[in-house]
Short mmCIF file of C-alpha atoms in Angstrom, two decimals:
data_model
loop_
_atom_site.label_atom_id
_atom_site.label_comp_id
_atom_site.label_asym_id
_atom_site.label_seq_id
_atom_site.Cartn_x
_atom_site.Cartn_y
_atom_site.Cartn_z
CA UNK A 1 -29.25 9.27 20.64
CA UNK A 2 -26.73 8.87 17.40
CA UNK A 3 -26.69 5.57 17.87
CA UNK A 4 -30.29 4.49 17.11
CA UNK A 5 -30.32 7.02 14.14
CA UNK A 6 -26.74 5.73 12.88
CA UNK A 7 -28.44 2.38 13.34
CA UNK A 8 -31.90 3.58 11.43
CA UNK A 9 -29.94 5.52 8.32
CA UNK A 10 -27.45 2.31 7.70
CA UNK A 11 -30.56 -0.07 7.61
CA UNK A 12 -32.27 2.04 5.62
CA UNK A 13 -29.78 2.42 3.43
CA UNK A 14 -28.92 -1.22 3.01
CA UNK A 15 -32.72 -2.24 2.61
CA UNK A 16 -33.09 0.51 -0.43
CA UNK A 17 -29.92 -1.14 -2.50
CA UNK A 18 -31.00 -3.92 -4.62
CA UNK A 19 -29.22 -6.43 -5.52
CA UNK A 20 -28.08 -6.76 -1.60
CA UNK A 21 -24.31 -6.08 -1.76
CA UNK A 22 -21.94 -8.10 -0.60
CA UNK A 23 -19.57 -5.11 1.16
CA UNK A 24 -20.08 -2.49 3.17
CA UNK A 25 -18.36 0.30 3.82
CA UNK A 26 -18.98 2.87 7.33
CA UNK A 27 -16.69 5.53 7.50
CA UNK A 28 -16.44 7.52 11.14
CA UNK A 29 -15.06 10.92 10.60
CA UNK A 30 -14.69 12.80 13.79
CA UNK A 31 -12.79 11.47 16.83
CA UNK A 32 -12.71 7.75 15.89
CA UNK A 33 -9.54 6.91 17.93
CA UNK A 34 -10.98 6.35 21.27
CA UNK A 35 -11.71 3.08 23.00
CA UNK A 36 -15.45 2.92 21.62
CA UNK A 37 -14.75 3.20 17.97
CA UNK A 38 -14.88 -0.39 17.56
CA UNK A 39 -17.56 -0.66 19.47
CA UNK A 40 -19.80 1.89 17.32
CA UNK A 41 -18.92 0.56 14.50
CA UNK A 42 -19.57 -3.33 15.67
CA UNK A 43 -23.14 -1.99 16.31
CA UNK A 44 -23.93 -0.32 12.55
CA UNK A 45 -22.17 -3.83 10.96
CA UNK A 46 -24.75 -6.46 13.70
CA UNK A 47 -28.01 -4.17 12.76
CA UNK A 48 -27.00 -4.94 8.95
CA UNK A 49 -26.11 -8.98 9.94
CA UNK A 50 -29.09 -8.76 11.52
CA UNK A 51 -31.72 -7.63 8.86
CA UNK A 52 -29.51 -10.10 6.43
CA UNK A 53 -30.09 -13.17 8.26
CA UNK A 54 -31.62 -15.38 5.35
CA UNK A 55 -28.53 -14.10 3.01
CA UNK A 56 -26.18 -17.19 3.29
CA UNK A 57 -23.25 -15.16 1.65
CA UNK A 58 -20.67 -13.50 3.77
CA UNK A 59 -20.40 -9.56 4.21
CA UNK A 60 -17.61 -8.30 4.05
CA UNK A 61 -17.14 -5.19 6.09
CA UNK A 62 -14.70 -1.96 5.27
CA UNK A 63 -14.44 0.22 8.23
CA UNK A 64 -12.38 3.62 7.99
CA UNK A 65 -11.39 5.68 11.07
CA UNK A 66 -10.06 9.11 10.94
CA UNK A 67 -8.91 11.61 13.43
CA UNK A 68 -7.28 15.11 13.95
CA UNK A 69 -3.18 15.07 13.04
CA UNK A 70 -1.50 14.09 16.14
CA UNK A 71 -4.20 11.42 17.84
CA UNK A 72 -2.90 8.28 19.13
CA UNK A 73 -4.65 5.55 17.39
CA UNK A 74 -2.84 2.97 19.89
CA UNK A 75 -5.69 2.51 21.75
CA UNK A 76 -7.85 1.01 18.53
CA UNK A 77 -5.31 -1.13 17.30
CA UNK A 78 -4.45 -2.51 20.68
CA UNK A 79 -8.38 -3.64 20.86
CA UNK A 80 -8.17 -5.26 17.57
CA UNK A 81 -7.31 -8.83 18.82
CA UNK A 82 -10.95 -8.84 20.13
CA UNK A 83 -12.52 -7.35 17.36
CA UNK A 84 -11.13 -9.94 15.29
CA UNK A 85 -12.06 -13.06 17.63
CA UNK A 86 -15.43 -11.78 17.90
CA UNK A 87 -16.29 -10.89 13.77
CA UNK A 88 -13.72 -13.55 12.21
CA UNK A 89 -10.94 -12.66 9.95
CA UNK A 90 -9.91 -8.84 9.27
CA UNK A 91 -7.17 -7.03 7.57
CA UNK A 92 -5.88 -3.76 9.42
CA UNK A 93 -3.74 -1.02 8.04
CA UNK A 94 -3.10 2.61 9.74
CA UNK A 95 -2.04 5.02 7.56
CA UNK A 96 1.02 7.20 8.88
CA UNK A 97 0.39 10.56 9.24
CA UNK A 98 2.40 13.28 6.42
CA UNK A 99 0.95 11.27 3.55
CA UNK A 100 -2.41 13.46 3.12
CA UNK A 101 -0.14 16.19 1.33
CA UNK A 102 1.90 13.97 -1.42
CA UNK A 103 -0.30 16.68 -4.06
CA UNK A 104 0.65 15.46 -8.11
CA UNK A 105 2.33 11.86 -7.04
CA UNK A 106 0.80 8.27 -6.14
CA UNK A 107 3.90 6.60 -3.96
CA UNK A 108 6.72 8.19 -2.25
CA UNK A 109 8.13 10.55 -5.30
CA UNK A 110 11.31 12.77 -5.70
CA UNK A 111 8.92 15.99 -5.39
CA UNK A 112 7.11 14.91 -2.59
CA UNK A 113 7.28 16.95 0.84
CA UNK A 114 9.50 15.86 3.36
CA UNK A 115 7.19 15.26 6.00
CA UNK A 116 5.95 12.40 2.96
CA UNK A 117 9.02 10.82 3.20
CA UNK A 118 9.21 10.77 6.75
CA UNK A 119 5.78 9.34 7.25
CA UNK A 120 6.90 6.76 5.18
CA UNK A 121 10.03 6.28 6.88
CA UNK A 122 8.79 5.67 9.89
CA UNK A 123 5.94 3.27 8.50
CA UNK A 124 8.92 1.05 7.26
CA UNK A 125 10.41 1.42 10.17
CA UNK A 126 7.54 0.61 12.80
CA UNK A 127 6.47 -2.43 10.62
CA UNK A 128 9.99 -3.74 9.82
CA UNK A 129 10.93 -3.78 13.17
CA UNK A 130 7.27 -5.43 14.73
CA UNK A 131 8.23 -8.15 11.84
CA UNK A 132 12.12 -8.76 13.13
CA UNK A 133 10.40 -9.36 16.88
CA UNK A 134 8.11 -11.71 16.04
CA UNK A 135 11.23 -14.09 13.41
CA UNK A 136 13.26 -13.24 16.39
CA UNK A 137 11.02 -15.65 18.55
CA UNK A 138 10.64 -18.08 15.99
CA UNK A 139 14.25 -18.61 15.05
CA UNK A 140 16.56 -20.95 17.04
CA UNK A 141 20.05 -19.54 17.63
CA UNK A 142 22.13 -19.55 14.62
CA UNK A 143 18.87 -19.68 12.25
CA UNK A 144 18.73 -17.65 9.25
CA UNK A 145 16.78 -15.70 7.05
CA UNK A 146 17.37 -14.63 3.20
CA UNK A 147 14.87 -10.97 3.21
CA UNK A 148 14.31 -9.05 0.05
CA UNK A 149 12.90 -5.90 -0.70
CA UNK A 150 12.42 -3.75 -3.43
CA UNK A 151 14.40 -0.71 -2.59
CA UNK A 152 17.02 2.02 -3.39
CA UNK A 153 20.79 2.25 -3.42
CA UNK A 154 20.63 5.28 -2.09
CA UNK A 155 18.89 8.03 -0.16
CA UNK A 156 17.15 9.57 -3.18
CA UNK A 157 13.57 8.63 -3.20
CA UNK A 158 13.88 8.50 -6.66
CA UNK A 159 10.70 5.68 -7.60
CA UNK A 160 10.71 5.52 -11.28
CA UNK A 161 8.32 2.76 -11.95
CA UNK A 162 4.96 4.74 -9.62
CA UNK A 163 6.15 8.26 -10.46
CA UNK A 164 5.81 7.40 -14.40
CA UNK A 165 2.54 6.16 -13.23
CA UNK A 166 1.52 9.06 -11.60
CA UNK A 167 2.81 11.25 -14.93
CA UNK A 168 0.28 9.19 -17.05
CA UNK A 169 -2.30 9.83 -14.78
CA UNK A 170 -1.62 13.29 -14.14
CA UNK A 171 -1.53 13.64 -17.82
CA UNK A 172 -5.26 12.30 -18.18
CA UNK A 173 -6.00 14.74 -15.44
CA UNK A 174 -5.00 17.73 -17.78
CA UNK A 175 -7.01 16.40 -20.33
CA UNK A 176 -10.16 16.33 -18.23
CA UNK A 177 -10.27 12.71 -18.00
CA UNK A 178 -10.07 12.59 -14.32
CA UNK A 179 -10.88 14.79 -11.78
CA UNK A 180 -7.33 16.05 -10.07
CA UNK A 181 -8.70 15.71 -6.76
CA UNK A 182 -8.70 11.86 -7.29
CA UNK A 183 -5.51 11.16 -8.31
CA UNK A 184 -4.15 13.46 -5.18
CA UNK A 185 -6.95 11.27 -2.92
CA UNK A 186 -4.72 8.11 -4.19
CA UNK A 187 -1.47 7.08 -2.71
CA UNK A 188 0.27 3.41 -2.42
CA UNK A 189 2.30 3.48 0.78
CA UNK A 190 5.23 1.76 0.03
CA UNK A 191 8.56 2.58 0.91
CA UNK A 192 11.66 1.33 -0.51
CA UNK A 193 14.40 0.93 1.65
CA UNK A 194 18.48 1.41 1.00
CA UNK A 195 20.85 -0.84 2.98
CA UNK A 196 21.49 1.48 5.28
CA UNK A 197 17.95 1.41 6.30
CA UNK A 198 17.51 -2.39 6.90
CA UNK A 199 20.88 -2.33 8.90
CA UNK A 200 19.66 0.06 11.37
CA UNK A 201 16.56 -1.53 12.14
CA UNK A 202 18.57 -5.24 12.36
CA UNK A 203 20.69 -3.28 14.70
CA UNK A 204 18.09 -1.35 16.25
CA UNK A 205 16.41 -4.93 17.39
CA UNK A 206 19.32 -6.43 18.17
CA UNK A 207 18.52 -10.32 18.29
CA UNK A 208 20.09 -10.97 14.80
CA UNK A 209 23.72 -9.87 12.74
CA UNK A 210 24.27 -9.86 8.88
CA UNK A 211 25.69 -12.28 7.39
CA UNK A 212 24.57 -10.85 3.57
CA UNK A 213 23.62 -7.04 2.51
CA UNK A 214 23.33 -6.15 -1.08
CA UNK A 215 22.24 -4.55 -3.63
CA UNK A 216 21.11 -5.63 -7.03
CA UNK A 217 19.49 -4.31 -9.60
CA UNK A 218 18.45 -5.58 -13.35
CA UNK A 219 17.91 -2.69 -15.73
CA UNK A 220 13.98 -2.57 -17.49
CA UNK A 221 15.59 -3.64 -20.42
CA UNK A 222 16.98 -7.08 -18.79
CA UNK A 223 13.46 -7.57 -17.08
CA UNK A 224 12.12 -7.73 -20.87
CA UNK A 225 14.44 -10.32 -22.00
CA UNK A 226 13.52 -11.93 -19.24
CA UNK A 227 10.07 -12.18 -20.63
CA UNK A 228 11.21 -13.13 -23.67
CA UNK A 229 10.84 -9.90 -25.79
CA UNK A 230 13.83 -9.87 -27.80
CA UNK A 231 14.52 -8.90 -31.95
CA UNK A 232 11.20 -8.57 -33.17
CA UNK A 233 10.51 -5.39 -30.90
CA UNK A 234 11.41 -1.60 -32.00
CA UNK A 235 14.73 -0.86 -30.31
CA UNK A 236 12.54 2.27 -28.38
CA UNK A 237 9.86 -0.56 -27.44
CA UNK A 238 12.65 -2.56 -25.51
CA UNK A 239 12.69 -2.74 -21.76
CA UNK A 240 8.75 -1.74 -21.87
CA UNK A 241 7.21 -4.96 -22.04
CA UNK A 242 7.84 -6.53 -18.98
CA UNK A 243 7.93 -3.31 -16.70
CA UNK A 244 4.74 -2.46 -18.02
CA UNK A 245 3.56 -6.01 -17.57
CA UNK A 246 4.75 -5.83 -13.81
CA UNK A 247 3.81 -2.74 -12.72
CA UNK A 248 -0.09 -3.53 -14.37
CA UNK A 249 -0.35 -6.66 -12.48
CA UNK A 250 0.51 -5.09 -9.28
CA UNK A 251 -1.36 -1.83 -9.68
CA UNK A 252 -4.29 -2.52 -11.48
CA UNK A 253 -7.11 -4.02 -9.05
CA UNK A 254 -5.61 -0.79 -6.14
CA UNK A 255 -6.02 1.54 -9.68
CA UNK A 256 -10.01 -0.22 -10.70
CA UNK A 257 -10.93 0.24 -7.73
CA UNK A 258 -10.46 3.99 -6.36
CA UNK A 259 -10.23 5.32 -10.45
CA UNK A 260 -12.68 2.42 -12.26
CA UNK A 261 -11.87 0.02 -15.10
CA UNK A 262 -12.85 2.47 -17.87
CA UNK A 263 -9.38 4.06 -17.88
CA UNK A 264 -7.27 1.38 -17.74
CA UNK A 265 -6.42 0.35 -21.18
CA UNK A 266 -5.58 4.66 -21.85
CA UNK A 267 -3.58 5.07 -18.75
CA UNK A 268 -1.63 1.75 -19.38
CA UNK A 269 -0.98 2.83 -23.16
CA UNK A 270 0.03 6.34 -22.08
CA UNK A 271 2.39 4.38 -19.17
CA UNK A 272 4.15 2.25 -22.14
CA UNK A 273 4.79 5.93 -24.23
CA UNK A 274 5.87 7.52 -20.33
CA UNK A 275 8.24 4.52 -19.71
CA UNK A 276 9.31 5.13 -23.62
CA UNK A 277 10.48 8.32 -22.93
CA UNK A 278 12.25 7.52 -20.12
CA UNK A 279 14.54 4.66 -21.15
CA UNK A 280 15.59 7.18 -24.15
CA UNK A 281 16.85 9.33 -21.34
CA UNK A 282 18.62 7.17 -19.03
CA UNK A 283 19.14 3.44 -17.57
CA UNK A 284 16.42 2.97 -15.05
CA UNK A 285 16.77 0.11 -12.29
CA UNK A 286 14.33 -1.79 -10.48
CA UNK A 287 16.38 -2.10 -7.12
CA UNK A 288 16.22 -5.06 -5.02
CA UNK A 289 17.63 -4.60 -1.30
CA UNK A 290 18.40 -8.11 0.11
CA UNK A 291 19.78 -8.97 3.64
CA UNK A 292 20.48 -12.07 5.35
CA UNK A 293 20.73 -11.99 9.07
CA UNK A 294 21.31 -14.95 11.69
CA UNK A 295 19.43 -15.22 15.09
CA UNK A 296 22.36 -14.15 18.30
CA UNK A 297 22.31 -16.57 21.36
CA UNK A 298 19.76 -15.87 23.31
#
């Protein structure tokens, strides 16, 4: 019976919006990691296709599956091959499980809670690892790679450039310029690795050695002579320009589109005065983590 009402209220819904949009989004809350999931789902997007037949532009399709702490979402992602032969070209992402309580911060941060860092960990982990199986069958013997990452030269999860972030942000929250519930709804998955974390997965997969691992790391202030902001800039100003300019090019469209574009010209303004602050205190790195590792004999 909740299919043909599913099937009713998404129709509905779509027929009542005007323009047509191009996306849509179906969220299934409760026990979504089964076998069927896709299936469900596949049903709500063809009784959409199907009312849209004389649109001639594409819709795209965001689908979001959630489950209780602890559910094996295996099953899902091992039926996505199909899914994807059958409706075309997707993107999939799973999100690790620990992230839902990084309260205050955006990324990986020093304050966040262990488990955090260990969902994130493990992320890295699973996906660097999946990614050294499938080079490991494309490489001849004796074929290299040259891998970088952004990363850390240590174990502190230190992550200056999204934490300032998140402190201009958090600072429009205690204005009353953002609800605080959004900001702790957002978080950018990415985990930088030290060395010692890309050896052990090398190792861990065992097809390839290292040749190359090191560590390098220009300070914000030689990323904005890089970009050619030099003399005519207040001495506080330098090393703001271009790690401003980075950081907005890579977080804005992820920031538009959970926060809207209304803020982004204040938040980015209140970054520059964050990042200010914090080059008057100490040298700050970007970190780059960069391995080179040849394919063993088979």
């Amino acid at each position: 019976m909740t299919g043909p009402i599913a099937k009713e209220a998404i129709t509905a819904l779509y027929s009542s919006i005007s323009p047509s949009p191009s996306t849509l989004g179906i969220a299934d809350l409760w026990r979504s990691a089964g076998a069927n999931a896709l299936f469900s789902v596949s049903e709500l997007i063809k009784a959409v296709e199907n009312m849209r037949h004389n649109n001639n532009e594409p819709l795209a399709s965001q689908i979001f599956l959630n489950d209780l702490p602890g559910i094996d979402f295996n099953p899902v992602f091992r039926a996505l091959p199909k899914f994807q032969k059958e409706k075309g070209r997707c993107f999939f992402a799973g999100v690790p499980e620990g992230i839902e309580c990084n309260k205050g911060n955006i990324s990986m941060a020093s304050n966040s809670p262990p488990r955090v860092i260990d969902a994130c960990h493990r992320q890295f982990q699973n996906d660097f690892l999946a990614f050294l199986k499938n080079r490991a069958q494309e490489l001849v013997p004796g074929g290299r790679m040259v891998i970088t990452f952004m990363g850390r030269r240590g174990k502190d999860p230190w992550n200056p450039e999204w934490e300032l972030l998140a402190a201009a942000l958090n600072e429009m929250v205690s204005e009353g310029l953002i609800e605080e519930e959004k900001v702790d709804m957002f978080n950018i998955l990415h985990y930088k690795p030290c060395p010692s974390d890309v050896e052990a997965e090398v190792l861990k997969e065992g097809s390839f050695s290292i040749d190359r691992l090191e560590v390098s790391g220009p300070d914000w202030i030689a990323i904005d002579k890089e970009f050619g902001q030099r003399s005519n800039r207040e001495d506080e100003e330098v090393g703001v320009y271009g790690t401003m300019r980075c950081m907005r090019a890579v977080a804005e469209p992820m920031l538009i589109s959970h926060f809207g574009e209304g803020i982004m010209e204040d938040l980015f303004h209140r970054y520059r005065l964050v990042i200010i602050q914090q080059i008057a205190k100490e040298k700050t790195e970007l970190i780059n983590v960069t391995v080179s590792p040849t394919r063993r004999p088979a």
